[in-house]
Coordinates of C-alpha atoms and ligand atoms in Angstrom, one line a residue:
M48 CA -31.5 30.5 -5.9
T49 CA -28.6 27.8 -5.9
A50 CA -30.0 24.3 -6.3
K51 CA -31.6 22.7 -2.9
S52 CA -29.7 19.8 -3.9
M53 CA -26.5 21.3 -3.2
M54 CA -27.5 22.7 0.3
P55 CA -26.5 19.5 2.1
Y56 CA -22.9 19.6 0.7
V57 CA -22.6 23.2 1.9
E58 CA -23.5 22.8 5.5
G59 CA -21.1 19.5 5.4
N60 CA -18.6 21.2 3.9
S61 CA -18.9 24.1 6.4
A62 CA -17.5 21.7 9.0
I63 CA -14.1 21.2 6.7
R64 CA -13.9 24.8 6.2
A65 CA -14.0 25.5 10.0
M66 CA -11.2 23.0 10.5
F67 CA -9.4 25.1 7.9
E68 CA -9.7 28.7 9.3
E69 CA -9.4 27.3 12.9
G70 CA -5.9 25.6 11.6
A71 CA -4.8 29.5 10.1
R72 CA -6.2 30.9 12.9
L73 CA -4.2 28.3 15.5
A74 CA -1.2 29.2 13.1
E75 CA -1.5 32.7 13.3
K76 CA -2.0 32.6 17.2
Y77 CA 0.4 30.4 18.4
G78 CA 3.1 30.1 15.2
R79 CA 2.9 27.7 12.5
E80 CA 5.6 25.0 14.0
N81 CA 2.9 25.1 17.2
V82 CA -0.1 23.8 15.0
Y83 CA -0.1 20.3 14.6
D84 CA -2.3 19.7 11.3
F85 CA -3.1 16.3 10.4
S86 CA -5.9 16.6 8.5
L87 CA -5.0 16.9 4.5
G88 CA -3.6 14.0 2.5
N89 CA -2.0 15.7 1.1
P90 CA 1.6 14.4 0.1
S91 CA 4.8 15.8 2.5
V92 CA 7.4 14.5 0.1
P93 CA 8.1 16.8 -3.2
A94 CA 7.5 15.4 -6.3
P95 CA 11.1 13.4 -7.6
A96 CA 13.4 15.8 -9.5
E97 CA 12.5 13.4 -12.6
V98 CA 9.1 15.1 -12.9
N99 CA 10.2 19.0 -13.2
Q100 CA 12.9 18.1 -15.5
A101 CA 10.5 16.0 -17.7
I102 CA 8.3 18.7 -17.8
K103 CA 11.3 21.2 -18.8
D104 CA 12.2 18.1 -21.5
I105 CA 9.2 17.8 -23.2
I106 CA 8.3 22.2 -23.5
E107 CA 12.1 21.7 -25.2
E108 CA 11.8 18.3 -27.1
E109 CA 8.1 18.3 -28.3
D110 CA 5.4 19.4 -30.7
S111 CA 3.6 22.7 -28.7
L112 CA 0.6 21.9 -30.3
L113 CA 0.3 18.1 -29.6
I114 CA 1.3 18.9 -26.0
H115 CA -1.2 21.6 -25.3
G116 CA -4.0 20.3 -27.4
Y117 CA -7.0 18.4 -27.4
N118 CA -6.6 14.9 -27.3
Q119 CA -7.7 12.9 -30.3
S120 CA -9.0 10.3 -28.2
N121 CA -10.9 11.3 -24.9
S122 CA -9.2 8.6 -23.5
G123 CA -5.5 10.1 -24.3
Y124 CA -2.4 10.1 -26.0
A125 CA -2.1 6.3 -27.3
D126 CA 1.5 6.1 -26.7
V127 CA 1.2 7.3 -23.1
R128 CA -1.6 4.6 -22.5
E129 CA 0.5 2.3 -24.5
T130 CA 4.0 2.8 -21.8
V131 CA 1.4 2.4 -19.0
A132 CA -0.1 -0.5 -20.4
Q133 CA 3.5 -2.4 -21.0
H134 CA 4.5 -1.1 -17.2
L135 CA 1.5 -2.6 -15.4
N136 CA 2.6 -5.6 -17.5
S137 CA 6.2 -5.9 -16.5
L138 CA 5.2 -5.4 -12.7
H139 CA 2.2 -8.0 -12.5
G140 CA 2.6 -10.2 -15.4
T141 CA -0.9 -9.0 -17.4
R142 CA -1.5 -8.5 -20.8
F143 CA -2.8 -5.3 -21.2
G144 CA -2.4 -2.9 -24.3
A145 CA -3.3 0.8 -24.8
Q146 CA -6.7 -0.2 -25.5
N147 CA -7.0 -1.3 -22.1
I148 CA -6.4 2.2 -20.5
V149 CA -8.4 5.3 -20.0
M150 CA -6.0 8.2 -18.7
T151 CA -8.2 10.4 -16.3
V152 CA -7.6 13.9 -14.0
G153 CA -6.7 11.7 -10.9
A154 CA -8.4 8.7 -9.3
A155 CA -11.5 11.0 -8.4
S156 CA -12.5 11.5 -12.1
G157 CA -11.3 8.3 -12.4
L158 CA -13.6 6.7 -10.2
N159 CA -16.7 8.9 -11.4
V160 CA -16.0 7.7 -15.0
A161 CA -16.2 3.9 -13.7
I162 CA -19.0 4.1 -11.8
K163 CA -21.1 6.4 -14.5
T164 CA -19.7 3.2 -16.8
L165 CA -21.0 0.6 -14.9
L166 CA -23.9 1.3 -13.0
D167 CA -27.7 2.3 -13.6
P168 CA -29.3 5.0 -11.5
G169 CA -30.8 3.0 -9.0
E170 CA -27.9 0.1 -9.0
E171 CA -26.0 -0.2 -5.8
I172 CA -22.1 0.1 -5.1
L173 CA -20.6 -1.6 -2.0
A174 CA -18.2 0.0 0.1
F175 CA -16.2 -1.5 3.6
A176 CA -16.3 0.9 6.2
P177 CA -14.6 3.0 7.4
Y178 CA -14.0 4.3 3.5
F179 CA -13.2 7.2 1.7
V180 CA -16.1 9.7 2.6
E181 CA -16.1 10.7 -1.3
Y182 CA -17.6 7.3 -3.1
G183 CA -21.3 8.1 -1.4
N184 CA -20.9 11.7 -3.1
Y185 CA -19.6 10.0 -6.5
A186 CA -22.1 7.4 -6.2
K187 CA -25.1 10.0 -6.2
N188 CA -23.4 12.3 -8.9
H189 CA -24.4 9.0 -11.0
G190 CA -28.0 8.3 -9.1
A191 CA -26.2 5.1 -7.8
V192 CA -27.0 4.3 -4.1
L193 CA -23.7 3.3 -1.7
K194 CA -24.3 0.8 0.6
A195 CA -21.6 0.4 3.6
V196 CA -20.3 -2.9 4.9
P197 CA -20.1 -2.4 8.5
A198 CA -16.9 -2.4 9.9
D199 CA -14.8 -5.5 11.5
V200 CA -14.0 -3.2 14.4
V201 CA -10.9 -5.8 15.7
T202 CA -9.2 -6.5 12.1
F203 CA -10.5 -3.6 10.5
R204 CA -10.1 -5.9 7.0
P205 CA -13.2 -6.3 5.2
N206 CA -15.6 -9.0 6.6
L207 CA -17.1 -10.8 3.5
R208 CA -19.6 -12.2 5.3
E209 CA -21.0 -8.9 6.6
M210 CA -20.6 -8.1 2.4
E211 CA -23.0 -11.1 1.6
N212 CA -25.8 -9.9 3.7
V213 CA -25.6 -6.5 2.1
I214 CA -25.2 -7.7 -1.6
T215 CA -29.1 -7.5 -3.8
E216 CA -30.3 -7.8 -6.6
K217 CA -29.1 -4.4 -7.6
T218 CA -25.6 -4.7 -6.3
R219 CA -23.7 -3.8 -9.4
A220 CA -20.1 -3.0 -7.7
V221 CA -18.1 -3.2 -4.7
I222 CA -15.0 -0.4 -4.2
I223 CA -12.1 -1.8 -2.6
N224 CA -9.4 0.2 -1.5
S225 CA -5.8 -1.2 -0.8
P226 CA -3.6 0.2 0.9
N227 CA -6.8 1.8 2.5
N228 CA -7.4 5.9 3.5
P229 CA -8.3 5.8 6.6
T230 CA -6.8 2.5 8.3
G231 CA -3.7 1.8 6.3
V232 CA -4.0 -1.8 5.9
I233 CA -3.4 -3.6 3.5
Y234 CA -5.5 -6.1 1.8
G235 CA -3.9 -9.8 1.3
E236 CA -4.0 -11.8 -1.3
D237 CA -5.9 -14.9 0.6
F238 CA -8.6 -12.1 1.0
I239 CA -8.7 -10.9 -2.4
K240 CA -9.1 -15.0 -3.5
K241 CA -11.8 -15.5 -1.0
L242 CA -13.5 -11.9 -2.3
A243 CA -13.0 -13.3 -5.8
E244 CA -14.5 -16.6 -5.4
T245 CA -17.9 -14.7 -3.4
L246 CA -18.2 -12.4 -5.9
K247 CA -18.0 -14.9 -9.0
Q248 CA -20.5 -17.4 -6.6
K249 CA -22.8 -14.1 -5.8
Q250 CA -23.0 -13.1 -10.2
L251 CA -24.0 -16.8 -10.7
E252 CA -26.6 -16.7 -8.1
L253 CA -28.0 -13.3 -9.0
G254 CA -27.7 -13.7 -12.9
R255 CA -25.5 -10.5 -13.1
D256 CA -22.3 -9.1 -13.5
I257 CA -20.7 -7.4 -10.2
Y258 CA -17.7 -5.4 -10.7
I259 CA -14.7 -4.5 -8.4
I260 CA -13.7 -1.3 -8.5
A261 CA -10.1 -1.1 -7.3
D262 CA -9.4 2.4 -6.2
E263 CA -5.7 2.4 -5.8
P264 CA -4.1 5.9 -5.4
Y265 CA -2.1 4.1 -2.6
R266 CA -0.4 1.2 -4.4
E267 CA 3.5 2.4 -4.2
L268 CA 3.1 3.1 -0.9
A269 CA 3.6 -0.3 0.6
Y270 CA 6.1 -0.5 3.6
D271 CA 8.2 -3.4 4.6
D272 CA 8.3 -4.6 0.8
A273 CA 4.3 -5.6 1.6
E274 CA 2.9 -6.9 -1.1
V275 CA -0.5 -5.4 -3.0
P276 CA -2.0 -7.8 -5.0
Y277 CA -3.4 -6.4 -8.5
L278 CA -7.1 -7.5 -8.7
T279 CA -7.9 -7.9 -12.8
K280 CA -5.4 -11.4 -12.1
Y281 CA -7.8 -12.6 -9.8
Y282 CA -11.4 -11.3 -10.8
D283 CA -12.1 -10.6 -14.4
N284 CA -14.7 -8.1 -13.6
T285 CA -12.5 -6.0 -12.1
V286 CA -11.9 -2.3 -13.2
V287 CA -8.6 -0.4 -11.3
A288 CA -8.4 3.5 -10.7
Y289 CA -4.5 4.2 -10.4
S290 CA -3.9 8.0 -9.6
W291 CA 0.4 9.6 -9.6
S292 CA -1.6 12.1 -6.7
K293 CA 0.6 10.6 -4.3
S294 CA 2.7 7.7 -5.9
L295 CA 4.4 11.0 -7.6
S296 CA 3.3 13.7 -4.9
L297 CA 1.0 15.3 -7.8
P298 CA -2.1 15.6 -6.6
G299 CA -2.5 19.1 -7.6
E300 CA -1.6 18.0 -11.4
R301 CA -5.0 15.6 -11.4
I302 CA -3.2 12.7 -13.7
G303 CA -4.6 9.2 -13.0
Y304 CA -5.8 6.0 -15.3
L305 CA -8.3 3.6 -15.3
V306 CA -7.6 0.2 -16.2
F307 CA -10.5 -1.9 -18.2
P308 CA -9.2 -5.5 -18.9
S309 CA -10.5 -7.1 -22.1
E310 CA -11.7 -10.1 -20.2
M311 CA -14.4 -8.0 -18.0
S312 CA -17.9 -8.6 -19.5
D313 CA -19.1 -6.4 -22.2
F314 CA -15.4 -4.7 -22.2
G315 CA -16.3 -3.2 -25.9
N316 CA -19.0 -1.7 -24.9
A317 CA -17.2 -0.6 -21.4
I318 CA -14.4 0.8 -22.8
D319 CA -16.1 2.9 -25.3
A320 CA -18.9 4.1 -22.6
A321 CA -15.9 5.1 -20.4
N322 CA -14.2 6.9 -23.2
I323 CA -17.8 8.7 -23.6
A324 CA -18.2 9.1 -19.7
N325 CA -14.7 11.2 -19.7
R326 CA -16.0 13.7 -22.3
V327 CA -19.5 14.2 -21.0
L328 CA -18.6 14.5 -17.6
G329 CA -16.4 17.5 -18.4
Y330 CA -13.1 16.3 -18.0
V331 CA -12.8 15.8 -22.1
N332 CA -9.5 14.3 -21.5
A333 CA -6.5 14.1 -19.0
P334 CA -4.3 17.5 -18.7
T335 CA -2.2 16.7 -21.7
L336 CA 1.2 17.9 -20.6
I337 CA 1.2 16.1 -17.5
Q338 CA 0.1 12.7 -19.2
R339 CA 3.6 12.9 -21.4
V340 CA 5.2 13.6 -17.7
V341 CA 4.3 10.6 -16.0
A342 CA 4.8 8.6 -19.0
R343 CA 8.4 9.6 -18.6
C344 CA 8.4 9.0 -15.2
I345 CA 7.0 5.4 -15.4
D346 CA 9.4 4.2 -13.3
C347 CA 9.8 7.0 -10.4
K348 CA 9.4 6.2 -7.1
T349 CA 8.8 8.7 -4.0
D350 CA 10.7 8.9 -1.2
I351 CA 8.5 5.9 1.1
D352 CA 11.3 6.0 4.1
A353 CA 10.2 9.3 5.0
Y354 CA 6.9 8.4 5.3
D355 CA 7.7 5.0 6.7
R356 CA 10.3 7.4 9.7
N357 CA 7.1 9.1 10.4
R358 CA 4.4 5.8 10.4
K359 CA 6.8 4.5 13.0
A360 CA 7.6 7.6 15.1
L361 CA 3.6 8.4 15.7
Y362 CA 2.8 4.3 15.8
N363 CA 5.6 4.2 18.9
G364 CA 4.9 7.7 20.4
L365 CA 1.1 7.0 20.5
N366 CA 1.3 3.6 21.9
E367 CA 3.7 4.5 24.7
I368 CA 1.1 7.2 25.5
G369 CA -1.6 4.8 25.8
Y370 CA -3.4 5.3 22.8
T371 CA -4.9 1.9 20.6
C372 CA -4.1 2.2 16.9
V373 CA -4.0 0.1 14.5
Y374 CA -0.4 -0.6 12.6
P375 CA -0.6 0.6 8.9
E376 CA 0.9 -1.2 6.4
G377 CA 0.6 1.2 3.6
A378 CA -0.6 5.2 2.7
F379 CA 0.2 7.7 5.2
Y380 CA -2.8 7.4 7.7
M381 CA -3.1 6.2 11.2
W382 CA -6.4 5.1 12.3
V383 CA -6.8 5.5 16.3
K384 CA -9.1 4.2 18.7
A385 CA -10.9 8.0 20.1
P386 CA -10.2 7.9 24.2
G387 CA -14.3 8.4 25.9
G388 CA -15.5 6.7 22.6
D389 CA -16.8 10.2 21.0
D390 CA -14.8 10.8 17.8
K391 CA -15.9 14.0 17.2
A392 CA -15.6 14.6 21.0
F393 CA -12.0 13.6 21.1
C394 CA -11.4 15.8 17.4
A395 CA -12.5 18.8 19.7
K396 CA -10.5 18.4 22.6
A397 CA -7.2 17.4 20.7
K398 CA -7.5 20.9 18.8
E399 CA -7.4 22.6 22.2
H400 CA -4.2 21.2 22.1
N401 CA -3.6 22.8 18.5
I402 CA -3.9 19.2 16.9
L403 CA -6.3 18.9 14.1
I404 CA -7.4 15.4 13.1
V405 CA -10.5 13.9 11.3
P406 CA -13.5 11.9 12.8
G407 CA -13.9 8.6 12.0
S408 CA -17.9 9.7 11.5
S409 CA -16.5 11.5 8.2
F410 CA -15.5 7.7 7.1
A411 CA -18.7 6.1 7.9
C412 CA -16.9 4.6 11.5
P413 CA -17.5 6.7 14.4
G414 CA -15.5 6.0 17.4
Y415 CA -12.2 6.0 15.0
V416 CA -9.9 8.9 14.0
R417 CA -7.7 9.8 11.2
I418 CA -4.2 11.3 11.5
A419 CA -2.8 12.0 8.1
Y420 CA 1.3 11.9 8.8
C421 CA 2.1 13.0 5.7
V422 CA 3.5 16.1 7.6
A423 CA 7.5 17.0 8.4
H424 CA 8.8 14.8 11.0
E425 CA 9.3 17.5 13.5
T426 CA 5.5 18.0 13.5
I427 CA 5.0 14.0 14.7
V428 CA 7.7 14.7 17.5
N429 CA 6.9 18.1 18.7
S430 CA 3.4 16.4 18.7
L431 CA 3.5 13.9 21.2
P432 CA 3.5 15.6 24.3
A433 CA 0.2 17.5 22.9
F434 CA -1.0 14.0 22.4
A435 CA -0.4 12.7 25.7
K436 CA -1.8 15.7 27.4
V437 CA -5.1 15.3 25.7
Y438 CA -5.0 11.6 26.3
E439 CA -4.5 12.8 30.3
E440 CA -7.9 14.5 29.9
Y441 CA -9.8 11.5 29.2
K442 CA -8.2 9.3 32.4
Ligands
PLP1415 N1 -9.6 7.3 -3.3 C1 -9.0 7.6 -2.1 C2 -8.9 6.4 -1.3 C3 -8.1 8.8 -1.5 O1 -7.9 9.0 -0.3 C4 -8.0 10.0 -2.1 C5 -7.5 11.0 -2.3 O2 -7.1 11.2 -1.5 C6 -8.8 9.7 -4.2 C7 -9.3 8.5 -4.3 C8 -8.8 11.0 -4.9 O3 -7.1 11.1 -5.5 P1 -7.3 12.0 -6.5 O4 -6.3 12.8 -6.2 O5 -6.0 11.3 -7.7 O6 -7.9 12.4 -7.6

């Protein structure tokens, strides 16, 4: 018999599976070009050519036993971690070394390792709604409890007063995600400074460490040269979870890292625990060949202009029709108010017009929908008449 604890996931997943199946059915019936699938955050820009070249070069140039073997340390190759650390130092003026970096199986495993490292069962982790749906599952994996900080539906920026109301003597961490999935909002320096001040105060008041876990798979996807402040510079008790899934379009390769700054409290134990968490959670070490690839491609960048073009076309198109959208400053998601107020009903209605989008309820924020615009530009252009027809039905 399958574990009862898994059944709620299985039931929850059937909605996602139904969306996939529906997408495939619609594509077969109407042709793939007539189905507007905005449901997934899968990059539409191919990985830079340097990535494929690096794979070839590494296979030619490096020791086969070494590139395919277990890592000596569960944290990954020391030289790769040193390269990552020096890269961060050159960008942010930090002072990391290999000892501060743990290579991970993407941000997803990084977050699991961070939660297992920092939270005991029963402790609480806060997330600002709307937030990436998996956070709750990751917390549950380790017996931790995710508590939502209610959304500010005017600005969709985190509300610190609401956060303070949710903090208790069991709070151990606050997860923040900027640029944000699903809103595209970037948290500016003013906010980060206030967040850091508030948490420092709360640590003193409660006599316990409260960590920020900065989930940063979209760090490089910031438009108009927007600054994305580096959290460890403002708050010592920060752990950063990074990934190359979006920044180099490598989501299937499962590669990322965690940063544990030396200044965080209990650094020595935390880094040892993270190293072990990587092993005991079954990741063992991040995939080795691709570790070596990202080290060689550390300065490579994705073609953000392609996403920017989609961002502007979709935002302008939807606004003209009459939709209310948050203008994304980063990532590749548009957060849109559901006409009629019922996000699930709106998604169902959109599907009747071959548009696949995700309800805000999946991000703990009903009443809105997420449109992932990491798609071919023609998909945006061709979908706008369909979006207009859906809107008409709400008049
Ligand atoms: N965090 C957020 C906010 C995401 O949107 C995603 C993936 O879409 C992840 C984490 C997981 O990323 P990865 O593919 O690196 O595991």
